[in-house]
Amino acid sequence: MAASSLPIPGKRFVIGVPYVWLFVFFFLPFLILLYISFVDMGGDISPFKPIWDPETGVLSLKYENYLSIFRTEEGAPLFQTLYVEAYLRSIWYALLTAILCLVIGYPFAYFIARSPAAVRPALLLMVMLPFWTSFLLRVYAWKGLLADQGVINRFMMSVGLTSEPIAMLYTNVSMLVGMTYVYLPFMILPLYATLVKMDFRLLEAAYDLGTTPFKAFWLITVPLSKAGVVAGFMLVFIPCVGEFVIPSLLGGPENMMIGRVVWDEMFTANDWPKATALAVVMIALIIVPLAIYYHYTGDPAEKK
C-alpha cells in the first residue's frame, strides 16, 4: 500500500467531525425519543422510567403508545384516527407548500443565475434578507396583513374592490401563504447553486438547431437542474411536515397538523410517551421514503 493512500490524522478529523455532530445532535436525541416512546409513565410525572423490570431484568416495552396511533374506535373506518388524519394533513400541506415554493422559486433562481455576475450578490442578499428578522415577527406580520381589519382588507375596501372584509386569516390559504413565504428561500438557494453552474451555451446550441425556447428549457435546463429541485423540495417539505408555529398562528382549528398534536400530547396532556411515539413515526415517515429514493436514484458508482 502506498504511503500517500494511508489515512492521515487531519483527514480522519475532518471526516469525523460531521459524524460526531450527527451522533450528538441527531442520533442520540433520537435514541432518547425512542426510549421514552416505550415507557409506561403510569401516574408519575417523569418520562425517564426504566423500560425493564428491576428484579428480573426483562424488558417491559409499552407498545400501546404506537398501537393507539392507528387504532380506531369500534365501527370506525380503518386508520381513521385523529393522529393519522393529522399525519395526512401535514404531508398534504407540506407537499402543497413545496410545490408552491418550486413554482415561485424556480423563476427567481433562474433570473438570478442569468443576471450579470456583478449584481448576483445583491440579488442573493435580497433573498436572504428575511433571515435577518425574527421568525415570529415575520409570521405575526402576515397576521397584520391578512386580518379582517388588516392592510389588505383595508386597501381593497378603500379602492372599492369589496364592501366588507374578506375572511383571509385562520384559513387554509393564509397558512399556505405563510409557509410558502417562510420557506421560499430554502427553495431558491439550492436551485440557484445548481443553475449558476449550468453551461448556457447548451441553450444557444439548441436555439441554433431550431428548438423553441420552451422546449429547450424543458429538455435542457430542467434536467440539468434536477439536483437543485430535489434538494430544494426536501429542504422545504421536511420541516413543513412538522411545522408548529405557522399553523398555530395563521391556520384555523380545522388545520390541526401533527406538530400541534405532538405539542398538545406533551405539554397539555403530559403524555410524553405518546408524544415521542408520534414524533418517531413522523421521523420514519420522512426518512424511510428518502432512504428508498436515494437508494434507487443515487450514483451507481457510490453503491459499489
PDB file of C-alpha atoms in Angstrom:
ATOM      1  CA  MET A   1       0.000   0.000   0.000  1.00  0.00           C
ATOM      2  CA  ALA A   2       1.385   3.385  -0.960  1.00  0.00           C
ATOM      3  CA  ALA A   3       2.191   5.803   1.808  1.00  0.00           C
ATOM      4  CA  SER A   4       0.078   8.510   0.209  1.00  0.00           C
ATOM      5  CA  SER A   5      -3.045   6.312   0.405  1.00  0.00           C
ATOM      6  CA  LEU A   6      -2.829   5.865   4.190  1.00  0.00           C
ATOM      7  CA  PRO A   7      -5.337   7.913   6.209  1.00  0.00           C
ATOM      8  CA  ILE A   8      -3.737  10.848   7.979  1.00  0.00           C
ATOM      9  CA  PRO A   9      -4.920  12.311  11.312  1.00  0.00           C
ATOM     10  CA  GLY A  10      -6.108  15.507   9.630  1.00  0.00           C
ATOM     11  CA  LYS A  11      -8.273  13.575   7.183  1.00  0.00           C
ATOM     12  CA  ARG A  12      -9.723  11.464   9.999  1.00  0.00           C
ATOM     13  CA  PHE A  13     -10.512  14.617  11.961  1.00  0.00           C
ATOM     14  CA  VAL A  14     -12.247  16.331   9.036  1.00  0.00           C
ATOM     15  CA  ILE A  15     -14.314  13.219   8.308  1.00  0.00           C
ATOM     16  CA  GLY A  16     -15.027  12.511  11.978  1.00  0.00           C
ATOM     17  CA  VAL A  17     -16.356  15.976  12.922  1.00  0.00           C
ATOM     18  CA  PRO A  18     -19.650  15.706  10.950  1.00  0.00           C
ATOM     19  CA  TYR A  19     -20.157  12.148  12.206  1.00  0.00           C
ATOM     20  CA  VAL A  20     -19.699  13.280  15.808  1.00  0.00           C
ATOM     21  CA  TRP A  21     -22.067  16.200  15.191  1.00  0.00           C
ATOM     22  CA  LEU A  22     -24.751  13.896  13.750  1.00  0.00           C
ATOM     23  CA  PHE A  23     -24.321  11.413  16.601  1.00  0.00           C
ATOM     24  CA  VAL A  24     -24.579  14.032  19.361  1.00  0.00           C
ATOM     25  CA  PHE A  25     -27.316  16.249  17.903  1.00  0.00           C
ATOM     26  CA  PHE A  26     -29.385  13.756  15.887  1.00  0.00           C
ATOM     27  CA  PHE A  27     -28.815  10.092  16.651  1.00  0.00           C
ATOM     28  CA  LEU A  28     -28.501  10.459  20.438  1.00  0.00           C
ATOM     29  CA  PRO A  29     -31.652  12.636  20.807  1.00  0.00           C
ATOM     30  CA  PHE A  30     -33.484  10.198  18.544  1.00  0.00           C
ATOM     31  CA  LEU A  31     -32.473   7.306  20.805  1.00  0.00           C
ATOM     32  CA  ILE A  32     -33.819   9.262  23.795  1.00  0.00           C
ATOM     33  CA  LEU A  33     -37.118   9.820  21.974  1.00  0.00           C
ATOM     34  CA  LEU A  34     -37.272   6.150  21.053  1.00  0.00           C
ATOM     35  CA  TYR A  35     -36.613   5.168  24.674  1.00  0.00           C
ATOM     36  CA  ILE A  36     -39.343   7.420  26.080  1.00  0.00           C
ATOM     37  CA  SER A  37     -41.849   6.172  23.474  1.00  0.00           C
ATOM     38  CA  PHE A  38     -41.776   2.702  25.088  1.00  0.00           C
ATOM     39  CA  VAL A  39     -42.069   3.963  28.686  1.00  0.00           C
ATOM     40  CA  ASP A  40     -45.141   3.413  30.833  1.00  0.00           C
ATOM     41  CA  MET A  41     -45.355   6.624  32.879  1.00  0.00           C
ATOM     42  CA  GLY A  42     -48.327   5.487  34.913  1.00  0.00           C
ATOM     43  CA  GLY A  43     -49.066   8.174  37.487  1.00  0.00           C
ATOM     44  CA  ASP A  44     -45.542   9.604  37.531  1.00  0.00           C
ATOM     45  CA  ILE A  45     -44.575  12.933  36.042  1.00  0.00           C
ATOM     46  CA  SER A  46     -41.129  11.828  34.895  1.00  0.00           C
ATOM     47  CA  PRO A  47     -40.918  10.110  31.474  1.00  0.00           C
ATOM     48  CA  PHE A  48     -37.433   8.720  32.196  1.00  0.00           C
ATOM     49  CA  LYS A  49     -38.553   5.496  33.814  1.00  0.00           C
ATOM     50  CA  PRO A  50     -36.844   2.123  33.274  1.00  0.00           C
ATOM     51  CA  ILE A  51     -38.270   0.001  30.483  1.00  0.00           C
ATOM     52  CA  TRP A  52     -37.186  -3.207  32.171  1.00  0.00           C
ATOM     53  CA  ASP A  53     -38.196  -4.994  35.365  1.00  0.00           C
ATOM     54  CA  PRO A  54     -35.555  -4.162  38.036  1.00  0.00           C
ATOM     55  CA  GLU A  55     -35.994  -7.572  39.677  1.00  0.00           C
ATOM     56  CA  THR A  56     -35.970  -9.868  36.631  1.00  0.00           C
ATOM     57  CA  GLY A  57     -34.191  -7.587  34.168  1.00  0.00           C
ATOM     58  CA  VAL A  58     -36.783  -8.414  31.486  1.00  0.00           C
ATOM     59  CA  LEU A  59     -37.724  -5.660  29.064  1.00  0.00           C
ATOM     60  CA  SER A  60     -41.225  -4.298  29.548  1.00  0.00           C
ATOM     61  CA  LEU A  61     -41.985  -2.193  26.481  1.00  0.00           C
ATOM     62  CA  LYS A  62     -45.283  -0.362  26.173  1.00  0.00           C
ATOM     63  CA  TYR A  63     -46.263  -0.847  22.527  1.00  0.00           C
ATOM     64  CA  GLU A  64     -49.624   0.759  23.271  1.00  0.00           C
ATOM     65  CA  ASN A  65     -48.082   4.188  22.582  1.00  0.00           C
ATOM     66  CA  TYR A  66     -47.673   3.166  18.936  1.00  0.00           C
ATOM     67  CA  LEU A  67     -50.751   0.973  18.552  1.00  0.00           C
ATOM     68  CA  SER A  68     -53.084   3.730  19.784  1.00  0.00           C
ATOM     69  CA  ILE A  69     -51.913   5.985  16.937  1.00  0.00           C
ATOM     70  CA  PHE A  70     -53.577   3.714  14.366  1.00  0.00           C
ATOM     71  CA  ARG A  71     -56.304   2.054  16.452  1.00  0.00           C
ATOM     72  CA  THR A  72     -59.805   3.235  15.663  1.00  0.00           C
ATOM     73  CA  GLU A  73     -62.972   3.052  17.692  1.00  0.00           C
ATOM     74  CA  GLU A  74     -65.326   0.182  17.065  1.00  0.00           C
ATOM     75  CA  GLY A  75     -67.272   0.719  13.869  1.00  0.00           C
ATOM     76  CA  ALA A  76     -65.000   3.488  12.595  1.00  0.00           C
ATOM     77  CA  PRO A  77     -63.136   3.147   9.258  1.00  0.00           C
ATOM     78  CA  LEU A  78     -59.654   1.635   9.455  1.00  0.00           C
ATOM     79  CA  PHE A  79     -56.879   4.063  10.416  1.00  0.00           C
ATOM     80  CA  GLN A  80     -59.325   6.993  10.655  1.00  0.00           C
ATOM     81  CA  THR A  81     -57.932   8.469  13.858  1.00  0.00           C
ATOM     82  CA  LEU A  82     -57.010  11.971  14.911  1.00  0.00           C
ATOM     83  CA  TYR A  83     -53.326  11.129  14.623  1.00  0.00           C
ATOM     84  CA  VAL A  84     -53.496   9.554  11.153  1.00  0.00           C
ATOM     85  CA  GLU A  85     -55.580  12.464   9.902  1.00  0.00           C
ATOM     86  CA  ALA A  86     -53.007  14.884  11.336  1.00  0.00           C
ATOM     87  CA  TYR A  87     -50.194  12.986   9.586  1.00  0.00           C
ATOM     88  CA  LEU A  88     -52.010  13.023   6.254  1.00  0.00           C
ATOM     89  CA  ARG A  89     -52.942  16.683   6.629  1.00  0.00           C
ATOM     90  CA  SER A  90     -49.348  17.608   7.472  1.00  0.00           C
ATOM     91  CA  ILE A  91     -47.962  15.709   4.476  1.00  0.00           C
ATOM     92  CA  TRP A  92     -50.584  17.268   2.187  1.00  0.00           C
ATOM     93  CA  TYR A  93     -49.873  20.853   3.251  1.00  0.00           C
ATOM     94  CA  ALA A  94     -46.109  20.250   3.190  1.00  0.00           C
ATOM     95  CA  LEU A  95     -46.432  18.902  -0.356  1.00  0.00           C
ATOM     96  CA  LEU A  96     -48.517  21.895  -1.456  1.00  0.00           C
ATOM     97  CA  THR A  97     -46.033  24.283   0.133  1.00  0.00           C
ATOM     98  CA  ALA A  98     -43.087  22.600  -1.595  1.00  0.00           C
ATOM     99  CA  ILE A  99     -44.873  22.758  -4.967  1.00  0.00           C
ATOM    100  CA  LEU A 100     -45.743  26.449  -4.493  1.00  0.00           C
ATOM    101  CA  CYS A 101     -42.161  27.232  -3.481  1.00  0.00           C
ATOM    102  CA  LEU A 102     -40.894  25.388  -6.566  1.00  0.00           C
ATOM    103  CA  VAL A 103     -43.286  27.212  -8.913  1.00  0.00           C
ATOM    104  CA  ILE A 104     -42.409  30.614  -7.430  1.00  0.00           C
ATOM    105  CA  GLY A 105     -38.757  29.970  -6.632  1.00  0.00           C
ATOM    106  CA  TYR A 106     -37.608  28.458  -9.936  1.00  0.00           C
ATOM    107  CA  PRO A 107     -38.103  31.684 -11.961  1.00  0.00           C
ATOM    108  CA  PHE A 108     -36.393  33.652  -9.183  1.00  0.00           C
ATOM    109  CA  ALA A 109     -33.389  31.313  -9.145  1.00  0.00           C
ATOM    110  CA  TYR A 110     -33.207  31.251 -12.945  1.00  0.00           C
ATOM    111  CA  PHE A 111     -33.306  35.048 -13.137  1.00  0.00           C
ATOM    112  CA  ILE A 112     -30.526  35.405 -10.546  1.00  0.00           C
ATOM    113  CA  ALA A 113     -28.377  32.786 -12.310  1.00  0.00           C
ATOM    114  CA  ARG A 114     -28.761  34.581 -15.657  1.00  0.00           C
ATOM    115  CA  SER A 115     -28.086  38.023 -14.161  1.00  0.00           C
ATOM    116  CA  PRO A 116     -24.677  39.686 -14.542  1.00  0.00           C
ATOM    117  CA  ALA A 117     -22.124  38.434 -12.029  1.00  0.00           C
ATOM    118  CA  ALA A 118     -21.798  41.930 -10.542  1.00  0.00           C
ATOM    119  CA  VAL A 119     -25.417  42.073  -9.356  1.00  0.00           C
ATOM    120  CA  ARG A 120     -25.829  38.468  -8.196  1.00  0.00           C
ATOM    121  CA  PRO A 121     -24.580  39.131  -4.634  1.00  0.00           C
ATOM    122  CA  ALA A 122     -27.152  41.916  -4.204  1.00  0.00           C
ATOM    123  CA  LEU A 123     -29.961  39.706  -5.524  1.00  0.00           C
ATOM    124  CA  LEU A 124     -28.945  36.843  -3.228  1.00  0.00           C
ATOM    125  CA  LEU A 125     -28.815  39.299  -0.333  1.00  0.00           C
ATOM    126  CA  MET A 126     -32.443  40.235  -1.033  1.00  0.00           C
ATOM    127  CA  VAL A 127     -33.391  36.549  -0.905  1.00  0.00           C
ATOM    128  CA  MET A 128     -31.624  36.028   2.430  1.00  0.00           C
ATOM    129  CA  LEU A 129     -32.701  39.352   3.947  1.00  0.00           C
ATOM    130  CA  PRO A 130     -35.800  37.898   5.694  1.00  0.00           C
ATOM    131  CA  PHE A 131     -33.479  35.662   7.752  1.00  0.00           C
ATOM    132  CA  TRP A 132     -32.218  38.820   9.477  1.00  0.00           C
ATOM    133  CA  THR A 133     -35.653  39.269  11.048  1.00  0.00           C
ATOM    134  CA  SER A 134     -37.160  37.132  13.774  1.00  0.00           C
ATOM    135  CA  PHE A 135     -39.176  34.179  12.514  1.00  0.00           C
ATOM    136  CA  LEU A 136     -42.080  35.013  14.831  1.00  0.00           C
ATOM    137  CA  LEU A 137     -42.128  38.668  13.752  1.00  0.00           C
ATOM    138  CA  ARG A 138     -42.408  37.643  10.105  1.00  0.00           C
ATOM    139  CA  VAL A 139     -45.324  35.324  10.866  1.00  0.00           C
ATOM    140  CA  TYR A 140     -47.060  37.937  13.017  1.00  0.00           C
ATOM    141  CA  ALA A 141     -46.604  40.454  10.176  1.00  0.00           C
ATOM    142  CA  TRP A 142     -48.767  38.234   7.984  1.00  0.00           C
ATOM    143  CA  LYS A 143     -51.461  38.328  10.674  1.00  0.00           C
ATOM    144  CA  GLY A 144     -51.464  42.105  10.335  1.00  0.00           C
ATOM    145  CA  LEU A 145     -51.727  41.818   6.559  1.00  0.00           C
ATOM    146  CA  LEU A 146     -54.462  39.159   6.402  1.00  0.00           C
ATOM    147  CA  ALA A 147     -56.660  40.147   9.379  1.00  0.00           C
ATOM    148  CA  ASP A 148     -60.228  41.359   8.822  1.00  0.00           C
ATOM    149  CA  GLN A 149     -59.067  44.898   9.603  1.00  0.00           C
ATOM    150  CA  GLY A 150     -55.627  44.296   8.205  1.00  0.00           C
ATOM    151  CA  VAL A 151     -53.709  46.093   5.499  1.00  0.00           C
ATOM    152  CA  ILE A 152     -55.015  44.049   2.550  1.00  0.00           C
ATOM    153  CA  ASN A 153     -58.697  44.252   3.527  1.00  0.00           C
ATOM    154  CA  ARG A 154     -58.488  47.970   4.264  1.00  0.00           C
ATOM    155  CA  PHE A 155     -56.811  48.621   0.913  1.00  0.00           C
ATOM    156  CA  MET A 156     -59.442  46.646  -1.024  1.00  0.00           C
ATOM    157  CA  MET A 157     -62.293  48.433   0.762  1.00  0.00           C
ATOM    158  CA  SER A 158     -60.675  51.835   0.219  1.00  0.00           C
ATOM    159  CA  VAL A 159     -60.421  51.327  -3.559  1.00  0.00           C
ATOM    160  CA  GLY A 160     -63.919  49.836  -3.788  1.00  0.00           C
ATOM    161  CA  LEU A 161     -62.964  46.245  -4.608  1.00  0.00           C
ATOM    162  CA  THR A 162     -65.089  44.983  -1.721  1.00  0.00           C
ATOM    163  CA  SER A 163     -67.595  46.498   0.667  1.00  0.00           C
ATOM    164  CA  GLU A 164     -66.767  44.320   3.668  1.00  0.00           C
ATOM    165  CA  PRO A 165     -63.698  42.471   4.952  1.00  0.00           C
ATOM    166  CA  ILE A 166     -62.861  39.126   3.370  1.00  0.00           C
ATOM    167  CA  ALA A 167     -62.027  36.346   5.806  1.00  0.00           C
ATOM    168  CA  MET A 168     -58.417  35.524   4.897  1.00  0.00           C
ATOM    169  CA  LEU A 169     -56.870  34.818   8.287  1.00  0.00           C
ATOM    170  CA  TYR A 170     -57.164  31.427  10.025  1.00  0.00           C
ATOM    171  CA  THR A 171     -57.830  29.623   6.742  1.00  0.00           C
ATOM    172  CA  ASN A 172     -56.023  27.081   4.583  1.00  0.00           C
ATOM    173  CA  VAL A 173     -54.924  29.865   2.248  1.00  0.00           C
ATOM    174  CA  SER A 174     -53.394  32.014   4.984  1.00  0.00           C
ATOM    175  CA  MET A 175     -51.469  29.034   6.348  1.00  0.00           C
ATOM    176  CA  LEU A 176     -50.135  28.110   2.893  1.00  0.00           C
ATOM    177  CA  VAL A 177     -49.192  31.741   2.223  1.00  0.00           C
ATOM    178  CA  GLY A 178     -47.249  31.937   5.487  1.00  0.00           C
ATOM    179  CA  MET A 179     -45.466  28.614   4.972  1.00  0.00           C
ATOM    180  CA  THR A 180     -44.603  29.448   1.356  1.00  0.00           C
ATOM    181  CA  TYR A 181     -43.248  32.854   2.342  1.00  0.00           C
ATOM    182  CA  VAL A 182     -41.091  31.477   5.157  1.00  0.00           C
ATOM    183  CA  TYR A 183     -39.635  28.511   3.261  1.00  0.00           C
ATOM    184  CA  LEU A 184     -39.255  30.093  -0.193  1.00  0.00           C
ATOM    185  CA  PRO A 185     -35.549  30.958   0.314  1.00  0.00           C
ATOM    186  CA  PHE A 186     -34.834  27.294   1.070  1.00  0.00           C
ATOM    187  CA  MET A 187     -36.021  26.512  -2.456  1.00  0.00           C
ATOM    188  CA  ILE A 188     -34.355  29.425  -4.243  1.00  0.00           C
ATOM    189  CA  LEU A 189     -30.833  28.973  -2.861  1.00  0.00           C
ATOM    190  CA  PRO A 190     -30.213  25.319  -3.897  1.00  0.00           C
ATOM    191  CA  LEU A 191     -31.845  25.983  -7.268  1.00  0.00           C
ATOM    192  CA  TYR A 192     -29.566  28.959  -7.819  1.00  0.00           C
ATOM    193  CA  ALA A 193     -26.494  26.946  -6.787  1.00  0.00           C
ATOM    194  CA  THR A 194     -27.363  24.400  -9.498  1.00  0.00           C
ATOM    195  CA  LEU A 195     -28.431  26.797 -12.248  1.00  0.00           C
ATOM    196  CA  VAL A 196     -25.455  29.135 -11.874  1.00  0.00           C
ATOM    197  CA  LYS A 197     -23.099  26.254 -12.772  1.00  0.00           C
ATOM    198  CA  MET A 198     -25.057  25.375 -15.893  1.00  0.00           C
ATOM    199  CA  ASP A 199     -23.428  25.960 -19.292  1.00  0.00           C
ATOM    200  CA  PHE A 200     -25.949  28.240 -21.016  1.00  0.00           C
ATOM    201  CA  ARG A 201     -24.202  27.709 -24.340  1.00  0.00           C
ATOM    202  CA  LEU A 202     -26.227  24.496 -24.496  1.00  0.00           C
ATOM    203  CA  LEU A 203     -29.374  26.616 -24.852  1.00  0.00           C
ATOM    204  CA  GLU A 204     -27.766  28.689 -27.597  1.00  0.00           C
ATOM    205  CA  ALA A 205     -26.862  25.493 -29.452  1.00  0.00           C
ATOM    206  CA  ALA A 206     -30.444  24.265 -29.107  1.00  0.00           C
ATOM    207  CA  TYR A 207     -31.746  27.574 -30.493  1.00  0.00           C
ATOM    208  CA  ASP A 208     -29.371  27.277 -33.467  1.00  0.00           C
ATOM    209  CA  LEU A 209     -30.822  23.819 -34.164  1.00  0.00           C
ATOM    210  CA  GLY A 210     -34.329  25.274 -34.323  1.00  0.00           C
ATOM    211  CA  THR A 211     -35.628  24.375 -30.860  1.00  0.00           C
ATOM    212  CA  THR A 212     -38.247  26.640 -29.313  1.00  0.00           C
ATOM    213  CA  PRO A 213     -37.321  28.404 -26.039  1.00  0.00           C
ATOM    214  CA  PHE A 214     -39.854  26.379 -24.022  1.00  0.00           C
ATOM    215  CA  LYS A 215     -38.699  23.059 -25.471  1.00  0.00           C
ATOM    216  CA  ALA A 216     -35.056  23.959 -24.828  1.00  0.00           C
ATOM    217  CA  PHE A 217     -35.923  24.919 -21.255  1.00  0.00           C
ATOM    218  CA  TRP A 218     -37.848  21.680 -20.658  1.00  0.00           C
ATOM    219  CA  LEU A 219     -35.322  19.339 -22.285  1.00  0.00           C
ATOM    220  CA  ILE A 220     -32.071  21.023 -21.173  1.00  0.00           C
ATOM    221  CA  THR A 221     -32.481  23.401 -18.238  1.00  0.00           C
ATOM    222  CA  VAL A 222     -34.919  21.345 -16.174  1.00  0.00           C
ATOM    223  CA  PRO A 223     -32.960  18.026 -16.357  1.00  0.00           C
ATOM    224  CA  LEU A 224     -29.674  19.801 -15.564  1.00  0.00           C
ATOM    225  CA  SER A 225     -31.275  21.458 -12.514  1.00  0.00           C
ATOM    226  CA  LYS A 226     -32.734  18.201 -11.173  1.00  0.00           C
ATOM    227  CA  ALA A 227     -30.309  18.092  -8.225  1.00  0.00           C
ATOM    228  CA  GLY A 228     -31.331  21.598  -7.136  1.00  0.00           C
ATOM    229  CA  VAL A 229     -35.030  20.781  -7.499  1.00  0.00           C
ATOM    230  CA  VAL A 230     -34.718  17.669  -5.322  1.00  0.00           C
ATOM    231  CA  ALA A 231     -32.580  19.452  -2.707  1.00  0.00           C
ATOM    232  CA  GLY A 232     -34.914  22.445  -2.527  1.00  0.00           C
ATOM    233  CA  PHE A 233     -38.008  20.240  -2.416  1.00  0.00           C
ATOM    234  CA  MET A 234     -36.618  18.256   0.505  1.00  0.00           C
ATOM    235  CA  LEU A 235     -35.428  21.374   2.364  1.00  0.00           C
ATOM    236  CA  VAL A 236     -38.985  22.731   2.190  1.00  0.00           C
ATOM    237  CA  PHE A 237     -41.025  19.548   2.547  1.00  0.00           C
ATOM    238  CA  ILE A 238     -39.252  18.027   5.566  1.00  0.00           C
ATOM    239  CA  PRO A 239     -39.554  20.973   8.005  1.00  0.00           C
ATOM    240  CA  CYS A 240     -43.074  21.749   6.773  1.00  0.00           C
ATOM    241  CA  VAL A 241     -44.315  18.310   7.836  1.00  0.00           C
ATOM    242  CA  GLY A 242     -43.544  19.069  11.480  1.00  0.00           C
ATOM    243  CA  GLU A 243     -44.315  22.795  11.338  1.00  0.00           C
ATOM    244  CA  PHE A 244     -45.986  24.070  14.507  1.00  0.00           C
ATOM    245  CA  VAL A 245     -45.771  27.867  14.725  1.00  0.00           C
ATOM    246  CA  ILE A 246     -47.277  28.866  11.365  1.00  0.00           C
ATOM    247  CA  PRO A 247     -50.349  26.575  11.532  1.00  0.00           C
ATOM    248  CA  SER A 248     -50.957  27.729  15.113  1.00  0.00           C
ATOM    249  CA  LEU A 249     -50.789  31.449  14.256  1.00  0.00           C
ATOM    250  CA  LEU A 250     -52.230  31.549  10.735  1.00  0.00           C
ATOM    251  CA  GLY A 251     -54.268  28.340  10.432  1.00  0.00           C
ATOM    252  CA  GLY A 252     -57.709  27.603  11.790  1.00  0.00           C
ATOM    253  CA  PRO A 253     -58.814  24.926  14.265  1.00  0.00           C
ATOM    254  CA  GLU A 254     -59.522  22.558  11.360  1.00  0.00           C
ATOM    255  CA  ASN A 255     -55.845  22.773  10.301  1.00  0.00           C
ATOM    256  CA  MET A 256     -54.595  20.536  13.114  1.00  0.00           C
ATOM    257  CA  MET A 257     -51.186  19.357  11.911  1.00  0.00           C
ATOM    258  CA  ILE A 258     -49.009  16.761  13.576  1.00  0.00           C
ATOM    259  CA  GLY A 259     -46.695  19.358  15.139  1.00  0.00           C
ATOM    260  CA  ARG A 260     -49.590  20.810  17.133  1.00  0.00           C
ATOM    261  CA  VAL A 261     -50.804  17.311  18.090  1.00  0.00           C
ATOM    262  CA  VAL A 262     -47.357  16.424  19.469  1.00  0.00           C
ATOM    263  CA  TRP A 263     -47.302  19.709  21.412  1.00  0.00           C
ATOM    264  CA  ASP A 264     -50.727  19.043  22.937  1.00  0.00           C
ATOM    265  CA  GLU A 265     -49.833  15.475  23.938  1.00  0.00           C
ATOM    266  CA  MET A 266     -46.565  16.564  25.562  1.00  0.00           C
ATOM    267  CA  PHE A 267     -47.420  19.836  27.288  1.00  0.00           C
ATOM    268  CA  THR A 268     -51.210  19.721  27.686  1.00  0.00           C
ATOM    269  CA  ALA A 269     -51.891  16.039  28.339  1.00  0.00           C
ATOM    270  CA  ASN A 270     -48.386  15.483  29.802  1.00  0.00           C
ATOM    271  CA  ASP A 271     -48.251  12.200  27.887  1.00  0.00           C
ATOM    272  CA  TRP A 272     -44.596  12.199  26.862  1.00  0.00           C
ATOM    273  CA  PRO A 273     -44.518   8.571  25.670  1.00  0.00           C
ATOM    274  CA  LYS A 274     -47.434   9.171  23.270  1.00  0.00           C
ATOM    275  CA  ALA A 275     -45.870  12.450  22.062  1.00  0.00           C
ATOM    276  CA  THR A 276     -42.486  10.848  21.423  1.00  0.00           C
ATOM    277  CA  ALA A 277     -44.155   7.897  19.667  1.00  0.00           C
ATOM    278  CA  LEU A 278     -45.889  10.371  17.369  1.00  0.00           C
ATOM    279  CA  ALA A 279     -42.550  12.085  16.732  1.00  0.00           C
ATOM    280  CA  VAL A 280     -40.784   8.786  15.975  1.00  0.00           C
ATOM    281  CA  VAL A 281     -43.475   7.800  13.482  1.00  0.00           C
ATOM    282  CA  MET A 282     -43.228  11.245  11.866  1.00  0.00           C
ATOM    283  CA  ILE A 283     -39.443  10.867  11.502  1.00  0.00           C
ATOM    284  CA  ALA A 284     -39.940   7.408   9.983  1.00  0.00           C
ATOM    285  CA  LEU A 285     -42.476   8.785   7.504  1.00  0.00           C
ATOM    286  CA  ILE A 286     -39.815  11.221   6.293  1.00  0.00           C
ATOM    287  CA  ILE A 287     -36.585   9.214   6.490  1.00  0.00           C
ATOM    288  CA  VAL A 288     -37.779   5.888   5.046  1.00  0.00           C
ATOM    289  CA  PRO A 289     -39.051   7.339   1.730  1.00  0.00           C
ATOM    290  CA  LEU A 290     -35.893   9.459   1.494  1.00  0.00           C
ATOM    291  CA  ALA A 291     -33.668   6.428   2.003  1.00  0.00           C
ATOM    292  CA  ILE A 292     -35.594   4.447  -0.621  1.00  0.00           C
ATOM    293  CA  TYR A 293     -35.418   7.362  -3.062  1.00  0.00           C
ATOM    294  CA  TYR A 294     -31.678   7.860  -2.701  1.00  0.00           C
ATOM    295  CA  HIS A 295     -31.104   4.103  -2.889  1.00  0.00           C
ATOM    296  CA  TYR A 296     -32.674   3.874  -6.338  1.00  0.00           C
ATOM    297  CA  THR A 297     -31.602   7.278  -7.714  1.00  0.00           C
ATOM    298  CA  GLY A 298     -28.087   7.629  -6.284  1.00  0.00           C
ATOM    299  CA  ASP A 299     -24.866   7.288  -8.254  1.00  0.00           C
ATOM    300  CA  PRO A 300     -24.362   3.577  -9.046  1.00  0.00           C
ATOM    301  CA  ALA A 301     -20.602   4.012  -8.615  1.00  0.00           C
ATOM    302  CA  GLU A 302     -21.091   5.130  -5.000  1.00  0.00           C
ATOM    303  CA  LYS A 303     -23.104   1.980  -4.145  1.00  0.00           C
ATOM    304  CA  LYS A 304     -20.250  -0.367  -5.070  1.00  0.00           C
TER     305      LYS A 304
END
